[in-house]
Short mmCIF file of C-alpha atoms and ligand atoms in Angstrom, two decimals:
data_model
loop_
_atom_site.label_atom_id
_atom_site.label_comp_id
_atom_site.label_asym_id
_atom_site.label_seq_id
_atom_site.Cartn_x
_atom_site.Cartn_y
_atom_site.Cartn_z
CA UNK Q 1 17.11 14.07 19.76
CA UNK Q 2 18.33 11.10 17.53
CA UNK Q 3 14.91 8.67 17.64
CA UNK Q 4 15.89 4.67 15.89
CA UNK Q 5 12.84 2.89 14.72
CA UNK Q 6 13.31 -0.55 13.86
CA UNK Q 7 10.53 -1.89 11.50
CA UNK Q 8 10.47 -3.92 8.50
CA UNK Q 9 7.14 -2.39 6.74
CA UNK Q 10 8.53 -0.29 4.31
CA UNK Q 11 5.21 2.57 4.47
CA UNK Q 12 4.91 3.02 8.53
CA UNK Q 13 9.11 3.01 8.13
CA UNK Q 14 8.58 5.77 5.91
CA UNK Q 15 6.01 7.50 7.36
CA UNK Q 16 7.32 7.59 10.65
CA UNK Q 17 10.71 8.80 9.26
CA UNK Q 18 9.11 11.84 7.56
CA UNK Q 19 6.93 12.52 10.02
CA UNK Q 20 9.63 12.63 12.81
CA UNK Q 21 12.20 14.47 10.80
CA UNK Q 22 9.44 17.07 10.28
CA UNK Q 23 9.25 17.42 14.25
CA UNK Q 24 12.88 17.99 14.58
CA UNK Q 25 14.53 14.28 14.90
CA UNK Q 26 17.15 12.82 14.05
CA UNK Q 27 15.67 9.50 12.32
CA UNK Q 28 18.03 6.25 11.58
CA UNK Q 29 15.46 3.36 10.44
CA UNK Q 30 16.68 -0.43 10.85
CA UNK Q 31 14.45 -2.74 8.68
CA UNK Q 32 15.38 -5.76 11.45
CA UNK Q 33 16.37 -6.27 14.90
CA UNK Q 34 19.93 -7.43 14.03
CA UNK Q 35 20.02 -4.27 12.08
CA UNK Q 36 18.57 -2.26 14.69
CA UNK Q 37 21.03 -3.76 17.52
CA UNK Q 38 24.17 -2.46 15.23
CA UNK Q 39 22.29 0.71 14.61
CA UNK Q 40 21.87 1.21 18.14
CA UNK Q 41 25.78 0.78 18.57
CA UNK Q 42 26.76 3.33 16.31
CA UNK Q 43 24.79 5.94 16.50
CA UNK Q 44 23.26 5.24 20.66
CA UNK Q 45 19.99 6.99 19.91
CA UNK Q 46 18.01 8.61 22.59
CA UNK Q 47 15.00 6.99 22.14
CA UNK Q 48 13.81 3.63 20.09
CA UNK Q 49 10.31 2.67 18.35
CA UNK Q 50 10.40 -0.79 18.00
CA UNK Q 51 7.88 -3.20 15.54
CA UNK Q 52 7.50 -6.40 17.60
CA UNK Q 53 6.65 -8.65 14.65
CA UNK Q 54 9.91 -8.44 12.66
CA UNK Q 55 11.44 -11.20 10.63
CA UNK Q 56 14.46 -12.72 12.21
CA UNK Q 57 14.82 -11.24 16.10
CA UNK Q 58 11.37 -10.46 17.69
CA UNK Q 59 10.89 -7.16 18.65
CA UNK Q 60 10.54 -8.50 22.43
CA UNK Q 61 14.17 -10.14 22.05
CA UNK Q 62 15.46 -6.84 20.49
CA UNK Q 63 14.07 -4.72 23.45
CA UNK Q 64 15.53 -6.97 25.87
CA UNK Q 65 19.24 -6.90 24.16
CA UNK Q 66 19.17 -3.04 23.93
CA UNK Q 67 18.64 -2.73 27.91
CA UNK Q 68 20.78 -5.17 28.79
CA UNK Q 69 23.57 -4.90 26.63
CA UNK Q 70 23.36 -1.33 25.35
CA UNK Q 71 21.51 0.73 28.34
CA UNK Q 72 18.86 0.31 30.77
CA UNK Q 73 17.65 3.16 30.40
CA UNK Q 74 17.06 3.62 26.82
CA UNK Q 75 13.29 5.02 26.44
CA UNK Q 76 11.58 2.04 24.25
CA UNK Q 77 8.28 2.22 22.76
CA UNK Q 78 6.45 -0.87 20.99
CA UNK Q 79 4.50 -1.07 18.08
CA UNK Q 80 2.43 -3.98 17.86
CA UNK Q 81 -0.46 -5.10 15.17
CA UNK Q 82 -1.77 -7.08 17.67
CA UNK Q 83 -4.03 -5.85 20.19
CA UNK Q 84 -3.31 -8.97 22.70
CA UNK Q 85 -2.84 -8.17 26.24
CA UNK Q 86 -0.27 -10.87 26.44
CA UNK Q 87 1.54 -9.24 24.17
CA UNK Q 88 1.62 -5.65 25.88
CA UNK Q 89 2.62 -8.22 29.40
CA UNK Q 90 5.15 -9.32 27.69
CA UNK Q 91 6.84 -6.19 26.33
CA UNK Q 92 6.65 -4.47 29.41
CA UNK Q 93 8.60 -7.59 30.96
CA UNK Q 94 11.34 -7.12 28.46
CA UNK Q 95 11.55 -3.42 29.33
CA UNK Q 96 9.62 -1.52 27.38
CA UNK Q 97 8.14 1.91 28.74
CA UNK Q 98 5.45 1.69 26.56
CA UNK Q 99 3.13 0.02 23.80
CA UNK Q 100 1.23 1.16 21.30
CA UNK Q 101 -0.72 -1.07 18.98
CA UNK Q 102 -1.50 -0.54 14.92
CA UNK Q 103 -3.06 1.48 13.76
CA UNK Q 104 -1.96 4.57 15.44
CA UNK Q 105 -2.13 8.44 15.21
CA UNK Q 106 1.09 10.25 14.80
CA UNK Q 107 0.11 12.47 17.53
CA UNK Q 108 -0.32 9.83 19.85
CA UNK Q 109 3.06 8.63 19.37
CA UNK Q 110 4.46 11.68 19.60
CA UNK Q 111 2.82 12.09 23.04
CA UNK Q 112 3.94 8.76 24.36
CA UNK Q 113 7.20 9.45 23.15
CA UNK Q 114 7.61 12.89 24.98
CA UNK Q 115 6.36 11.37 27.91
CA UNK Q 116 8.73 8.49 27.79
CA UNK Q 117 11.58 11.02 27.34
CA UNK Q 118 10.65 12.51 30.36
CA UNK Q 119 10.38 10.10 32.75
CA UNK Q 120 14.24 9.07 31.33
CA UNK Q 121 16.46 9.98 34.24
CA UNK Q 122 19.61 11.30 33.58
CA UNK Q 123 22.50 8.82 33.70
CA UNK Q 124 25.32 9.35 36.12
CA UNK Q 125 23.81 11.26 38.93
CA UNK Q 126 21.18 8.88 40.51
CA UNK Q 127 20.63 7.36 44.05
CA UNK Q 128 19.61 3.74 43.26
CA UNK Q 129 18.02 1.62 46.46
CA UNK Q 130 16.92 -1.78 46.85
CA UNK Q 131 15.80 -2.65 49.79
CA UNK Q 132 18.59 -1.56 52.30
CA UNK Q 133 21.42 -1.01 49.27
CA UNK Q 134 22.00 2.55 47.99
CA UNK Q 135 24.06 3.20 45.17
CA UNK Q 136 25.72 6.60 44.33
CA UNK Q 137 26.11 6.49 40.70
CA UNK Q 138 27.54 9.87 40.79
CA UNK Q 139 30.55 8.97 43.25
CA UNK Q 140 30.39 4.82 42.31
CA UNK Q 141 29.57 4.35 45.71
CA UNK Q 142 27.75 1.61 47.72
CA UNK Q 143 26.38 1.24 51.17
CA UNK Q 144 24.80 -1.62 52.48
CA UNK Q 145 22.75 -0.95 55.21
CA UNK Q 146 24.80 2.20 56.36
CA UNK Q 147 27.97 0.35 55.89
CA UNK Q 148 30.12 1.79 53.06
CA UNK Q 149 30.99 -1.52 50.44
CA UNK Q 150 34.81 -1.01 49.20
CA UNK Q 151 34.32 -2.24 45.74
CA UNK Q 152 36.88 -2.89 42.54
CA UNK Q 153 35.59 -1.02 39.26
CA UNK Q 154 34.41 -4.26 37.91
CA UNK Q 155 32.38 -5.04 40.85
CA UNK Q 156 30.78 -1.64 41.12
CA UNK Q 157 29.62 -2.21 37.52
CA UNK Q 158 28.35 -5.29 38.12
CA UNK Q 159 26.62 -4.29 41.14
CA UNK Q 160 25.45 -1.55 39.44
CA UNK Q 161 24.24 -3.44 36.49
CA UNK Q 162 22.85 -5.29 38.99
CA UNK Q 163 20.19 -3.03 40.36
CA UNK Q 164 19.63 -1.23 37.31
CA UNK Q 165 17.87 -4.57 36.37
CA UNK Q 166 16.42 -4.92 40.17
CA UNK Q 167 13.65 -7.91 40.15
CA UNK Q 168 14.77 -8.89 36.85
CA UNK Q 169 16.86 -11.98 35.47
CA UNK Q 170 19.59 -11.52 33.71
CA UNK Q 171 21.69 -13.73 31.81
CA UNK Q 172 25.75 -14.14 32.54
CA UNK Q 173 25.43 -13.59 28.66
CA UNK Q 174 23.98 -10.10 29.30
CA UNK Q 175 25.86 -9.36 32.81
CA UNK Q 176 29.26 -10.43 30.52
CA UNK Q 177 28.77 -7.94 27.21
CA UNK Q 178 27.56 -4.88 29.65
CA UNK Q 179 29.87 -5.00 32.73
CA UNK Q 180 33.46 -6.56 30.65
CA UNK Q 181 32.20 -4.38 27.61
CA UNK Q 182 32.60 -7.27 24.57
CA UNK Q 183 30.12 -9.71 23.12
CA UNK Q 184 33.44 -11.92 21.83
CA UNK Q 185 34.67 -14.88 24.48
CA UNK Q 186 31.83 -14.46 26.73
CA UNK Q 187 33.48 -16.09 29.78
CA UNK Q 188 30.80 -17.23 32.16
CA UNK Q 189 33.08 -18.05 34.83
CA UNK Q 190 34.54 -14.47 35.22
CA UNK Q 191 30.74 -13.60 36.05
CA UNK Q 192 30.22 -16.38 38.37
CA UNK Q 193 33.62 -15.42 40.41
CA UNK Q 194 32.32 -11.56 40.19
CA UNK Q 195 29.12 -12.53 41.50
CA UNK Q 196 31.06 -14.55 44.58
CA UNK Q 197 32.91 -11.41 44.74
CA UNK Q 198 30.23 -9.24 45.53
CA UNK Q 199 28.05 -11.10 47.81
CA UNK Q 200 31.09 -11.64 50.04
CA UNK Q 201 31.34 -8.18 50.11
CA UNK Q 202 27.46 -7.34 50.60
CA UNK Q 203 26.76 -10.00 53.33
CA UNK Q 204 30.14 -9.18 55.16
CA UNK Q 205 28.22 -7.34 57.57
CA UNK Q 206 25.49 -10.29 57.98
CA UNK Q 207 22.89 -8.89 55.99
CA UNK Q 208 20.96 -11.22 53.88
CA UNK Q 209 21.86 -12.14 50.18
CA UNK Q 210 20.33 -9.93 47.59
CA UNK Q 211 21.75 -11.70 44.81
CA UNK Q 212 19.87 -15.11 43.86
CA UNK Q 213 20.77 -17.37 41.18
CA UNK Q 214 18.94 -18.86 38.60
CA UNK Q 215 19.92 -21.89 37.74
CA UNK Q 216 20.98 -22.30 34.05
CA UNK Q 217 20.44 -19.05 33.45
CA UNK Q 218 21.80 -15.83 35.31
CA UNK Q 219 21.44 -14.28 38.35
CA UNK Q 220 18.31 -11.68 40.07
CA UNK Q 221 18.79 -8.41 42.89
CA UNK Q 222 16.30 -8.37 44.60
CA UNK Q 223 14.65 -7.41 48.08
CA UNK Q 224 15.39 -10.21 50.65
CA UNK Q 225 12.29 -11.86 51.88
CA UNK Q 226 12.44 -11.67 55.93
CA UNK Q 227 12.53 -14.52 57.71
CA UNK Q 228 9.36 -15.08 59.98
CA1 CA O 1 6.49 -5.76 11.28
#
């Protein structure tokens, strides 16, 4: 189990490093998020600790970057000083499967990490549904309502990117790095074609659009509202 924490105080860096190696980790420490981001790259660890106040990249921006552009399901826990309830809100919203604020016992991050481990399903053999869309990740497939979706490679990556990130926005930024696999020449356009691409394809049937854009920024899946 390779663990990366990302945290700029030198002692909890340290502690957490020999504490963690002790258990049997593999530790890589980042002292920022920039640093942490590369780290993350190179060495894709299975599970991140992540300081919120860092200098540079917040620890919220960092968590958000390694689900969108890295994987979305990367177990991510937070370590904040502050005990604000806004803040634990908010790193939850940028993907975080849990939060623990300073101080802390070892032993209780060792817990929440186990348990965050856990609940990590494996990659590449899921069944992924919203609302009447099911996704075989294990055979790339798609069916919308019990009609099978013939999809390029591109758009099944998209799609599946997609509802990975179900009820959440994501940027063409984010859609662009993940699904065309570089962060050079992001090329908006190519999303917004891939995106007309796909809803063609999903609505061909008449269902209702689960793709919504938001303006100036990127694009949601979500459940379609019905119509009463
Ligand atoms: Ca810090």
């Amino acid at each position: 189990m390779r663990v990366l924490i990302i945290e700029d105080e030198e002692h909890i860096a340290d502690f957490l490093r020999r504490g963690l190696s002790f258990k049997g980790y593999t530790v890589d420490v980042a002292r920022t998020g920039e640093a942490g981001l590369d780290a993350a790259r190179d060495k894709p660890p299975d599970i991140v600790v992540l300081d919120v106040m860092l200098p540079g990249m917040n620890g919220f921006e960092v968590c958000l970057r390694l689900r969108q552009g890295l994987d979305p399901t990367l177990p991510i826990i937070m370590l904040t000083a502050k005990d604000a309830t806004e803040d634990k809100i908010e790193g939850l919203d940028a993907g975080a499967d849990d939060y623990i604020a300073k101080p802390f016992s070892f032993d209780e991050l060792l817990a929440r990490m186990r348990a965050a481990l856990r609940r990590r399903q494996p990659q590449g053999r899921e069944v992924l549904r919203v609302d009447d869309l099911t996704l075989n990740t294990a055979a790339r497939e798609a069916v919308r309502d019990g009609r099978s979706v013939d999809l390029t490679t591109r758009e099944y990556d998209l799609l599946e990117f997609l509802v990975r990130h179900a009820g959440q926005v994501v940027s063409k930024e984010a859609i662009f790095e993940r699904v065309w696999g570089y962060t050079y020449d992001i090329d908006s356009d190519a999303v917004k074609v891939y995106i007309s691409y796909l809803r063609a394809k999903l609505t061909a049937g008449g269902e209702p659009d689960l793709i919504h854009t938001v303006r100036g920024i990127g694009y949601v899946l979500k459940e379609s509202v019905p119509v009463t």
